[in-house]
PDB file of C-alpha atoms in Angstrom:
ATOM      1  CA  MET A  93      12.167  15.293  -6.122  1.00 44.00           C
ATOM      2  CA  LYS A  94      11.731  15.532  -9.870  1.00 46.00           C
ATOM      3  CA  TYR A  95      12.115  11.756 -10.283  1.00 47.00           C
ATOM      4  CA  THR A  96       9.610  11.118  -7.488  1.00 47.00           C
ATOM      5  CA  ALA A  97       7.043  13.321  -9.243  1.00 42.00           C
ATOM      6  CA  VAL A  98       7.621  11.474 -12.526  1.00 43.00           C
ATOM      7  CA  ALA A  99       7.166   8.128 -10.775  1.00 45.00           C
ATOM      8  CA  LEU A 100       3.920   9.288  -9.139  1.00 41.00           C
ATOM      9  CA  LEU A 101       2.591  10.518 -12.472  1.00 40.00           C
ATOM     10  CA  SER A 102       3.458   7.172 -14.065  1.00 45.00           C
ATOM     11  CA  LEU A 103       1.688   5.351 -11.244  1.00 43.00           C
ATOM     12  CA  ALA A 104      -1.438   7.497 -11.595  1.00 44.00           C
ATOM     13  CA  SER A 105      -1.622   7.057 -15.377  1.00 43.00           C
ATOM     14  CA  ALA A 106      -1.106   3.292 -15.088  1.00 43.00           C
ATOM     15  CA  ALA A 107      -3.803   2.974 -12.430  1.00 46.00           C
ATOM     16  CA  MET A 108      -6.244   4.915 -14.616  1.00 46.00           C
ATOM     17  CA  ALA A 109      -5.392   2.609 -17.526  1.00 49.00           C
ATOM     18  CA  PHE A 110      -6.527  -0.405 -15.500  1.00 65.00           C
ATOM     19  CA  GLU A 111      -9.647   1.246 -14.076  1.00 71.00           C
ATOM     20  CA  SER A 112     -11.813   1.534 -17.209  1.00 82.00           C
ATOM     21  CA  THR A 113     -11.112  -1.946 -18.541  1.00 88.00           C
ATOM     22  CA  VAL A 114     -13.152  -5.110 -19.064  1.00 92.00           C
ATOM     23  CA  PRO A 115     -12.139  -8.782 -19.348  1.00 93.00           C
ATOM     24  CA  CYS A 116     -12.915 -11.247 -22.123  1.00 94.00           C
ATOM     25  CA  ILE A 117     -13.128 -14.992 -21.430  1.00 95.00           C
ATOM     26  CA  MET A 118     -13.480 -17.439 -24.312  1.00 96.00           C
ATOM     27  CA  TRP A 119     -14.008 -21.180 -24.003  1.00 96.00           C
ATOM     28  CA  SER A 120     -15.273 -24.223 -25.909  1.00 96.00           C
ATOM     29  CA  PRO A 121     -15.666 -27.939 -25.166  1.00 95.00           C
ATOM     30  CA  LYS A 122     -13.937 -28.496 -28.517  1.00 94.00           C
ATOM     31  CA  ASN A 123     -10.806 -26.926 -29.986  1.00 93.00           C
ATOM     32  CA  TYR A 124     -12.564 -23.825 -31.254  1.00 95.00           C
ATOM     33  CA  VAL A 125     -10.501 -21.479 -29.056  1.00 95.00           C
ATOM     34  CA  GLU A 126      -6.739 -21.014 -29.168  1.00 88.00           C
ATOM     35  CA  PRO A 127      -5.279 -21.726 -25.698  1.00 74.00           C
ATOM     36  CA  THR A 128      -2.679 -18.991 -26.194  1.00 57.00           C
ATOM     37  CA  VAL A 129      -3.864 -15.545 -27.210  1.00 50.00           C
ATOM     38  CA  LYS A 130      -1.560 -14.617 -30.076  1.00 46.00           C
ATOM     39  CA  ALA A 131      -2.821 -11.048 -30.332  1.00 43.00           C
ATOM     40  CA  ASN A 132      -2.505 -10.367 -26.613  1.00 42.00           C
ATOM     41  CA  ASP A 133       1.162  -9.379 -26.605  1.00 47.00           C
ATOM     42  CA  GLN A 134       0.150  -6.121 -24.957  1.00 51.00           C
ATOM     43  CA  PHE A 135      -0.953  -6.368 -21.348  1.00 68.00           C
ATOM     44  CA  VAL A 136      -3.785  -3.867 -21.937  1.00 82.00           C
ATOM     45  CA  VAL A 137      -5.632  -4.160 -25.257  1.00 88.00           C
ATOM     46  CA  SER A 138      -7.251  -1.023 -26.659  1.00 87.00           C
ATOM     47  CA  GLN A 139     -10.905  -0.983 -27.631  1.00 88.00           C
ATOM     48  CA  THR A 140     -10.028  -0.580 -31.310  1.00 89.00           C
ATOM     49  CA  ASP A 141      -7.788  -3.665 -31.207  1.00 90.00           C
ATOM     50  CA  ALA A 142     -10.176  -5.773 -29.104  1.00 92.00           C
ATOM     51  CA  SER A 143     -12.111  -7.218 -32.059  1.00 93.00           C
ATOM     52  CA  SER A 144      -8.923  -8.332 -33.800  1.00 92.00           C
ATOM     53  CA  ALA A 145      -7.540  -9.796 -30.569  1.00 92.00           C
ATOM     54  CA  ILE A 146     -10.722 -11.804 -29.991  1.00 94.00           C
ATOM     55  CA  MET A 147     -10.865 -13.013 -33.590  1.00 94.00           C
ATOM     56  CA  SER A 148      -7.228 -14.159 -33.443  1.00 92.00           C
ATOM     57  CA  SER A 149      -8.080 -16.143 -30.300  1.00 92.00           C
ATOM     58  CA  LEU A 150     -10.565 -18.274 -32.251  1.00 94.00           C
ATOM     59  CA  SER A 151      -9.225 -21.319 -34.056  1.00 93.00           C
ATOM     60  CA  SER A 152      -9.236 -21.680 -37.830  1.00 92.00           C
ATOM     61  CA  ASP A 153     -12.143 -24.161 -37.697  1.00 93.00           C
ATOM     62  CA  ILE A 154     -14.411 -21.958 -35.570  1.00 95.00           C
ATOM     63  CA  CYS A 155     -16.987 -22.008 -38.361  1.00 95.00           C
ATOM     64  CA  SER A 156     -17.431 -25.739 -37.759  1.00 94.00           C
ATOM     65  CA  ALA A 157     -19.201 -24.947 -34.469  1.00 94.00           C
ATOM     66  CA  LYS A 158     -22.985 -25.035 -34.487  1.00 94.00           C
ATOM     67  CA  VAL A 159     -23.340 -22.066 -32.114  1.00 95.00           C
ATOM     68  CA  ILE A 160     -20.986 -19.171 -31.338  1.00 96.00           C
ATOM     69  CA  ALA A 161     -22.423 -17.212 -28.397  1.00 95.00           C
ATOM     70  CA  LEU A 162     -21.336 -13.738 -27.298  1.00 97.00           C
ATOM     71  CA  ILE A 163     -22.399 -13.093 -23.692  1.00 96.00           C
ATOM     72  CA  ASN A 164     -22.430  -9.392 -22.813  1.00 96.00           C
ATOM     73  CA  GLN A 165     -22.243  -8.487 -19.105  1.00 95.00           C
ATOM     74  CA  PRO A 166     -22.141  -4.659 -18.866  1.00 92.00           C
ATOM     75  CA  GLU A 167     -19.932  -2.950 -16.260  1.00 89.00           C
ATOM     76  CA  LEU A 168     -17.752  -5.961 -15.532  1.00 91.00           C
ATOM     77  CA  HIS A 169     -14.128  -5.722 -14.346  1.00 87.00           C
ATOM     78  CA  SER A 170     -11.460  -8.416 -14.005  1.00 84.00           C
ATOM     79  CA  ASN A 171     -11.108  -7.606 -10.307  1.00 85.00           C
ATOM     80  CA  ASP A 172     -14.727  -8.656  -9.753  1.00 89.00           C
ATOM     81  CA  PHE A 173     -13.636 -12.292 -10.120  1.00 89.00           C
ATOM     82  CA  THR A 174     -11.387 -12.095  -7.046  1.00 85.00           C
ATOM     83  CA  ARG A 175     -13.144  -9.385  -5.022  1.00 85.00           C
ATOM     84  CA  SER A 176     -14.147 -10.196  -1.464  1.00 85.00           C
ATOM     85  CA  GLY A 177     -17.868 -10.897  -1.220  1.00 87.00           C
ATOM     86  CA  PHE A 178     -18.096 -11.917  -4.897  1.00 90.00           C
ATOM     87  CA  GLU A 179     -16.983 -15.532  -4.400  1.00 86.00           C
ATOM     88  CA  ASP A 180     -20.372 -16.974  -5.423  1.00 91.00           C
ATOM     89  CA  ALA A 181     -21.125 -14.429  -8.143  1.00 93.00           C
ATOM     90  CA  PHE A 182     -19.447 -16.372 -10.991  1.00 95.00           C
ATOM     91  CA  THR A 183     -19.977 -20.037 -10.068  1.00 95.00           C
ATOM     92  CA  ASN A 184     -21.316 -21.168 -13.450  1.00 95.00           C
ATOM     93  CA  LEU A 185     -18.870 -19.032 -15.416  1.00 95.00           C
ATOM     94  CA  LYS A 186     -15.846 -20.454 -13.588  1.00 94.00           C
ATOM     95  CA  GLU A 187     -17.147 -24.011 -13.779  1.00 95.00           C
ATOM     96  CA  HIS A 188     -17.813 -24.022 -17.525  1.00 95.00           C
ATOM     97  CA  SER A 189     -14.724 -22.032 -18.525  1.00 93.00           C
ATOM     98  CA  THR A 190     -12.227 -23.957 -16.378  1.00 92.00           C
ATOM     99  CA  GLN A 191     -13.575 -27.357 -17.439  1.00 93.00           C
ATOM    100  CA  ALA A 192     -13.603 -26.487 -21.144  1.00 94.00           C
ATOM    101  CA  ASN A 193     -11.279 -28.291 -23.528  1.00 93.00           C
ATOM    102  CA  SER A 194      -9.948 -24.985 -24.924  1.00 94.00           C
ATOM    103  CA  ARG A 195      -9.877 -21.639 -23.163  1.00 94.00           C
ATOM    104  CA  SER A 196      -8.393 -18.178 -23.577  1.00 93.00           C
ATOM    105  CA  GLN A 197      -8.629 -14.876 -21.713  1.00 92.00           C
ATOM    106  CA  ILE A 198      -7.837 -11.218 -22.259  1.00 92.00           C
ATOM    107  CA  GLU A 199      -7.760  -9.581 -18.833  1.00 88.00           C
ATOM    108  CA  TYR A 200      -7.817  -5.878 -19.680  1.00 89.00           C
ATOM    109  CA  ILE A 201      -9.591  -4.236 -22.634  1.00 91.00           C
ATOM    110  CA  THR A 202     -10.048  -0.487 -22.403  1.00 89.00           C
ATOM    111  CA  ASN A 203     -13.566   0.997 -22.382  1.00 89.00           C
ATOM    112  CA  GLY A 204     -15.381  -2.231 -23.248  1.00 92.00           C
ATOM    113  CA  VAL A 205     -15.784  -4.477 -26.292  1.00 95.00           C
ATOM    114  CA  ASP A 206     -17.954  -3.696 -29.301  1.00 95.00           C
ATOM    115  CA  VAL A 207     -19.864  -6.989 -29.134  1.00 95.00           C
ATOM    116  CA  HIS A 208     -21.845  -6.294 -32.300  1.00 95.00           C
ATOM    117  CA  GLU A 209     -18.660  -5.621 -34.278  1.00 96.00           C
ATOM    118  CA  VAL A 210     -17.180  -8.937 -33.123  1.00 96.00           C
ATOM    119  CA  ALA A 211     -20.426 -10.717 -34.038  1.00 96.00           C
ATOM    120  CA  LYS A 212     -20.380  -9.138 -37.506  1.00 96.00           C
ATOM    121  CA  LYS A 213     -16.801 -10.272 -38.102  1.00 96.00           C
ATOM    122  CA  ILE A 214     -17.596 -13.841 -37.040  1.00 96.00           C
ATOM    123  CA  ALA A 215     -20.788 -13.874 -39.126  1.00 95.00           C
ATOM    124  CA  ALA A 216     -18.909 -12.556 -42.166  1.00 95.00           C
ATOM    125  CA  GLN A 217     -16.175 -15.177 -41.754  1.00 95.00           C
ATOM    126  CA  CYS A 218     -18.653 -18.038 -41.346  1.00 95.00           C
ATOM    127  CA  ASP A 219     -21.329 -16.689 -43.702  1.00 94.00           C
ATOM    128  CA  SER A 220     -23.864 -16.717 -40.859  1.00 92.00           C
ATOM    129  CA  ALA A 221     -26.709 -14.584 -39.597  1.00 91.00           C
ATOM    130  CA  ILE A 222     -26.716 -12.846 -36.201  1.00 93.00           C
ATOM    131  CA  SER A 223     -29.402 -13.662 -33.633  1.00 92.00           C
ATOM    132  CA  ILE A 224     -30.225 -11.399 -30.681  1.00 93.00           C
ATOM    133  CA  LEU A 225     -31.441 -13.564 -27.790  1.00 93.00           C
ATOM    134  CA  ASP A 226     -33.111 -12.710 -24.502  1.00 90.00           C
ATOM    135  CA  ALA A 227     -31.156 -14.208 -21.604  1.00 87.00           C
ATOM    136  CA  SER A 228     -34.291 -14.675 -19.493  1.00 87.00           C
ATOM    137  CA  SER A 229     -36.220 -16.663 -22.126  1.00 89.00           C
ATOM    138  CA  ILE A 230     -33.680 -18.895 -23.865  1.00 88.00           C
ATOM    139  CA  SER A 231     -35.052 -22.103 -25.375  1.00 89.00           C
ATOM    140  CA  ALA A 232     -33.772 -24.871 -27.626  1.00 87.00           C
ATOM    141  CA  ASP A 233     -35.882 -23.454 -30.491  1.00 87.00           C
ATOM    142  CA  ASP A 234     -33.523 -20.458 -30.614  1.00 87.00           C
ATOM    143  CA  PHE A 235     -30.796 -22.691 -32.074  1.00 86.00           C
ATOM    144  CA  THR A 236     -32.110 -23.884 -35.418  1.00 82.00           C
ATOM    145  CA  GLU A 237     -30.250 -26.507 -37.413  1.00 80.00           C
ATOM    146  CA  GLN A 238     -28.396 -24.965 -40.366  1.00 82.00           C
ATOM    147  CA  GLU A 239     -25.171 -25.350 -42.292  1.00 86.00           C
ATOM    148  CA  ALA A 240     -23.563 -22.174 -40.970  1.00 89.00           C
ATOM    149  CA  PRO A 241     -23.144 -21.664 -37.199  1.00 93.00           C
ATOM    150  CA  VAL A 242     -25.630 -19.583 -35.227  1.00 93.00           C
ATOM    151  CA  VAL A 243     -23.935 -16.374 -34.044  1.00 95.00           C
ATOM    152  CA  ALA A 244     -25.925 -15.369 -30.963  1.00 94.00           C
ATOM    153  CA  ILE A 245     -25.633 -12.169 -28.920  1.00 95.00           C
ATOM    154  CA  VAL A 246     -26.985 -12.602 -25.390  1.00 95.00           C
ATOM    155  CA  ALA A 247     -27.114  -9.422 -23.292  1.00 93.00           C
ATOM    156  CA  LEU A 248     -27.263  -9.861 -19.527  1.00 94.00           C
ATOM    157  CA  PRO A 249     -28.786  -7.146 -17.298  1.00 93.00           C
ATOM    158  CA  THR A 250     -26.423  -4.533 -15.890  1.00 90.00           C
ATOM    159  CA  ALA A 251     -25.133  -5.707 -12.495  1.00 86.00           C
ATOM    160  CA  LYS A 252     -23.609  -3.392  -9.878  1.00 82.00           C
ATOM    161  CA  ASP A 253     -23.342  -5.730  -6.892  1.00 89.00           C
ATOM    162  CA  ALA A 254     -22.662  -9.360  -6.048  1.00 91.00           C
ATOM    163  CA  ASP A 255     -26.329 -10.376  -5.835  1.00 92.00           C
ATOM    164  CA  GLU A 256     -27.119  -9.068  -9.316  1.00 93.00           C
ATOM    165  CA  LEU A 257     -24.013 -10.728 -10.756  1.00 94.00           C
ATOM    166  CA  LYS A 258     -25.021 -13.995  -9.104  1.00 95.00           C
ATOM    167  CA  SER A 259     -28.480 -13.730 -10.655  1.00 95.00           C
ATOM    168  CA  ASN A 260     -26.932 -13.121 -14.080  1.00 95.00           C
ATOM    169  CA  ASP A 261     -24.571 -16.052 -13.543  1.00 96.00           C
ATOM    170  CA  ALA A 262     -27.633 -18.254 -13.025  1.00 95.00           C
ATOM    171  CA  LEU A 263     -28.942 -17.028 -16.408  1.00 95.00           C
ATOM    172  CA  LEU A 264     -25.585 -17.941 -17.935  1.00 95.00           C
ATOM    173  CA  GLY A 265     -25.803 -21.419 -16.426  1.00 94.00           C
ATOM    174  CA  LYS A 266     -29.312 -21.890 -17.813  1.00 94.00           C
ATOM    175  CA  PHE A 267     -28.161 -20.691 -21.233  1.00 94.00           C
ATOM    176  CA  VAL A 268     -25.235 -23.149 -21.369  1.00 94.00           C
ATOM    177  CA  GLU A 269     -27.470 -25.982 -20.152  1.00 94.00           C
ATOM    178  CA  THR A 270     -29.997 -25.256 -22.927  1.00 93.00           C
ATOM    179  CA  LEU A 271     -27.177 -24.920 -25.446  1.00 92.00           C
ATOM    180  CA  GLU A 272     -25.626 -28.265 -24.544  1.00 93.00           C
ATOM    181  CA  GLY A 273     -29.024 -29.928 -24.652  1.00 92.00           C
ATOM    182  CA  LYS A 274     -29.390 -28.804 -28.269  1.00 92.00           C
ATOM    183  CA  VAL A 275     -25.885 -29.024 -29.774  1.00 92.00           C
ATOM    184  CA  GLN A 276     -24.026 -31.056 -27.117  1.00 92.00           C
ATOM    185  CA  SER A 277     -20.411 -29.806 -27.065  1.00 93.00           C
ATOM    186  CA  ASP A 278     -20.372 -28.227 -30.516  1.00 94.00           C
ATOM    187  CA  TYR A 279     -20.255 -24.569 -29.462  1.00 95.00           C
ATOM    188  CA  ALA A 280     -17.998 -21.699 -28.366  1.00 96.00           C
ATOM    189  CA  VAL A 281     -18.693 -18.904 -25.875  1.00 97.00           C
ATOM    190  CA  ILE A 282     -17.223 -15.389 -25.690  1.00 97.00           C
ATOM    191  CA  TYR A 283     -17.996 -13.750 -22.328  1.00 97.00           C
ATOM    192  CA  THR A 284     -17.145 -10.055 -22.113  1.00 96.00           C
ATOM    193  CA  SER A 285     -18.555  -6.578 -21.444  1.00 95.00           C
ATOM    194  CA  SER A 286     -19.546  -3.782 -23.776  1.00 93.00           C
ATOM    195  CA  ALA A 287     -19.331  -1.090 -21.083  1.00 88.00           C
ATOM    196  CA  ALA A 288     -16.633  -0.536 -18.453  1.00 84.00           C
ATOM    197  CA  LYS A 289     -17.314   0.741 -14.968  1.00 76.00           C
ATOM    198  CA  THR A 290     -17.375   4.518 -14.620  1.00 65.00           C
ATOM    199  CA  SER A 291     -14.748   6.310 -12.503  1.00 50.00           C
ATOM    200  CA  ARG A 292     -17.104   6.817  -9.603  1.00 46.00           C
ATOM    201  CA  GLN A 293     -18.221   3.192  -9.688  1.00 47.00           C
ATOM    202  CA  GLY A 294     -14.579   2.127  -9.904  1.00 43.00           C
ATOM    203  CA  ASP A 295     -13.724   4.152  -6.800  1.00 46.00           C
ATOM    204  CA  ASN A 296     -16.625   2.642  -4.918  1.00 48.00           C
ATOM    205  CA  GLN A 297     -15.541  -0.853  -5.929  1.00 46.00           C
ATOM    206  CA  ILE A 298     -11.941  -0.245  -4.798  1.00 44.00           C
ATOM    207  CA  LEU A 299     -13.105   0.915  -1.374  1.00 43.00           C
ATOM    208  CA  HIS A 300     -16.122  -1.361  -1.122  1.00 45.00           C
ATOM    209  CA  ARG A 301     -17.034  -2.690   2.317  1.00 44.00           C
ATOM    210  CA  ARG A 302     -15.610  -6.107   3.121  1.00 43.00           C
ATOM    211  CA  ALA A 303     -17.034  -6.552   6.585  1.00 42.00           C
ATOM    212  CA  PRO A 304     -20.685  -7.512   7.269  1.00 47.00           C
ATOM    213  CA  SER A 305     -23.240  -4.815   8.016  1.00 46.00           C
ATOM    214  CA  THR A 306     -23.020  -5.515  11.767  1.00 47.00           C
ATOM    215  CA  PRO A 307     -20.521  -3.384  13.774  1.00 51.00           C
ATOM    216  CA  ALA A 308     -17.024  -4.852  14.007  1.00 50.00           C
ATOM    217  CA  GLU A 309     -14.874  -2.482  16.058  1.00 54.00           C
ATOM    218  CA  ASN A 310     -12.132  -5.076  16.561  1.00 59.00           C
ATOM    219  CA  LEU A 311     -11.458  -5.576  12.849  1.00 57.00           C
ATOM    220  CA  SER A 312      -8.496  -3.828  11.243  1.00 62.00           C
ATOM    221  CA  ILE A 313      -8.943  -1.515   8.269  1.00 59.00           C
ATOM    222  CA  PHE A 314      -7.487  -4.167   5.927  1.00 56.00           C
ATOM    223  CA  GLU A 315     -10.141  -6.647   7.074  1.00 56.00           C
ATOM    224  CA  LYS A 316     -12.960  -4.146   6.557  1.00 53.00           C
ATOM    225  CA  TYR A 317     -11.937  -2.693   3.197  1.00 55.00           C
ATOM    226  CA  GLN A 318     -10.154  -3.738   0.040  1.00 57.00           C
ATOM    227  CA  LEU A 319      -7.764  -0.830  -0.361  1.00 62.00           C
ATOM    228  CA  PHE A 320      -5.579  -2.295  -3.108  1.00 66.00           C
ATOM    229  CA  THR A 321      -6.463  -4.314  -6.172  1.00 69.00           C
ATOM    230  CA  PRO A 322      -4.112  -6.724  -7.990  1.00 73.00           C
ATOM    231  CA  GLY A 323      -3.654  -4.116 -10.706  1.00 74.00           C
ATOM    232  CA  VAL A 324      -2.491  -1.502  -8.178  1.00 79.00           C
ATOM    233  CA  PHE A 325       0.014  -3.922  -6.630  1.00 80.00           C
ATOM    234  CA  MET A 326       1.344  -4.746 -10.088  1.00 85.00           C
ATOM    235  CA  VAL A 327       1.799  -1.074 -10.970  1.00 86.00           C
ATOM    236  CA  LEU A 328       3.522  -0.387  -7.634  1.00 88.00           C
ATOM    237  CA  GLY A 329       5.956  -3.241  -8.257  1.00 89.00           C
ATOM    238  CA  VAL A 330       6.843  -1.913 -11.715  1.00 91.00           C
ATOM    239  CA  VAL A 331       7.277   1.657 -10.423  1.00 92.00           C
ATOM    240  CA  PHE A 332       9.522   0.593  -7.525  1.00 92.00           C
ATOM    241  CA  LEU A 333      11.638  -1.520  -9.878  1.00 93.00           C
ATOM    242  CA  PHE A 334      11.958   1.403 -12.282  1.00 92.00           C
ATOM    243  CA  MET A 335      12.916   3.788  -9.447  1.00 93.00           C
ATOM    244  CA  PHE A 336      15.549   1.328  -8.179  1.00 93.00           C
ATOM    245  CA  ILE A 337      17.146   0.920 -11.619  1.00 93.00           C
ATOM    246  CA  ALA A 338      16.986   4.659 -12.369  1.00 92.00           C
ATOM    247  CA  GLY A 339      18.341   5.576  -8.932  1.00 90.00           C
ATOM    248  CA  THR A 340      21.245   3.126  -9.266  1.00 91.00           C
ATOM    249  CA  GLY A 341      22.133   4.486 -12.704  1.00 90.00           C
ATOM    250  CA  ILE A 342      21.970   8.128 -11.584  1.00 90.00           C
ATOM    251  CA  THR A 343      24.121   7.346  -8.530  1.00 89.00           C
ATOM    252  CA  TRP A 344      26.773   5.768 -10.734  1.00 88.00           C
ATOM    253  CA  LEU A 345      26.745   8.718 -13.127  1.00 86.00           C
ATOM    254  CA  VAL A 346      27.043  11.267 -10.306  1.00 85.00           C
ATOM    255  CA  GLY A 347      29.940   9.273  -8.837  1.00 82.00           C
ATOM    256  CA  ILE A 348      32.055   9.637 -11.970  1.00 81.00           C
ATOM    257  CA  GLN A 349      34.927  12.096 -11.286  1.00 76.00           C
ATOM    258  CA  THR A 350      37.499  13.476 -13.687  1.00 74.00           C
ATOM    259  CA  PRO A 351      41.171  13.707 -12.599  1.00 72.00           C
ATOM    260  CA  VAL A 352      42.162  16.953 -10.885  1.00 69.00           C
ATOM    261  CA  ARG A 353      45.549  16.990 -12.607  1.00 70.00           C
ATOM    262  CA  PHE A 354      47.302  14.960 -15.262  1.00 67.00           C
ATOM    263  CA  GLU A 355      50.749  13.414 -15.059  1.00 69.00           C
ATOM    264  CA  ALA A 356      53.317  15.135 -17.241  1.00 68.00           C
ATOM    265  CA  LYS A 357      55.031  13.095 -19.883  1.00 70.00           C
ATOM    266  CA  GLN A 358      58.472  11.877 -18.851  1.00 69.00           C
ATOM    267  CA  LYS A 359      61.353  13.591 -20.686  1.00 67.00           C
ATOM    268  CA  LYS A 360      63.666  11.372 -22.632  1.00 64.00           C
ATOM    269  CA  ASN A 361      67.377  11.730 -21.866  1.00 59.00           C
TER     270      ASN A 361
END
C-alpha cells in the first residue's frame, strides 16, 4: 500500500510538471539553428534555464542573419499541436518549420519563456537593437537594412480556442511572407510562449469537448472527450515500469531465507 501511494504521488507531481509548460520551436531556411538541441538533455527545461537552452540551439553564425524574430504566443501548450479540433490551427507554423533547412524544438519549458531576456541576449551577442513589432501591421519597412541583424519581438494576441489560434497562425503566415519578401531566406524564427496555461485552463483543455455541438448519444466517451494527453501516457508508462522493477526487487529480497540450522563440522579421526 505504501509503494502504491508513493507511485500515485510521483504520477501526480509529474503530471503537474507537464501542465504549466510551453513549447519552443526554432527554424531557419539557412543553418542558423542547430538541428540537435545540446542544452535539452533534460526532458523538462526550467524557466531559468530556458534562455540558455534557446541560445545554445542557435548556431555560431546566427549573427549573420538579417532578421532574428521572436514570436510570442501566450498560453500555448505542446499538446495544442496534436489536440483534436486544432488540426487547422497551426497550418502556417507547421509548414514553415517542417520545410526549413534547420530546425530545433524544446517541448516543455516550465511557466513560459522570458522572451525579452532571450532578445536581450541575442542583441548583446550580435550588437543589435531590439524592435517591438505589431503582428497585425507588419510591413517590409520594419526590417531596415543594417550591418547587425534586426532582433524583432512579435507578440500575438492571447488565444484560448482553435479559432483564435488559427487567426494568429494567419498573422504568422503574413509575417513570414513579408519577411521573406524583404530578406529572402536570411532569417531565423523562435516561436514560443511567455505565459503558460493556468491550472483551470489546463483542466478544461484536458477534458475539452471532442464531439460537435449536436447531440451524439451513440458516441463513446473516448470519442467525445480527450481524457488523456501524450504527457499523461508517458508518465503512466514510466510509473508502471518503475513499479514493476521495484516490485520484482522487493519480491526477490523477501524471498531470501537464512538456513534454519547449520551442519556441524565433521570430526577428524
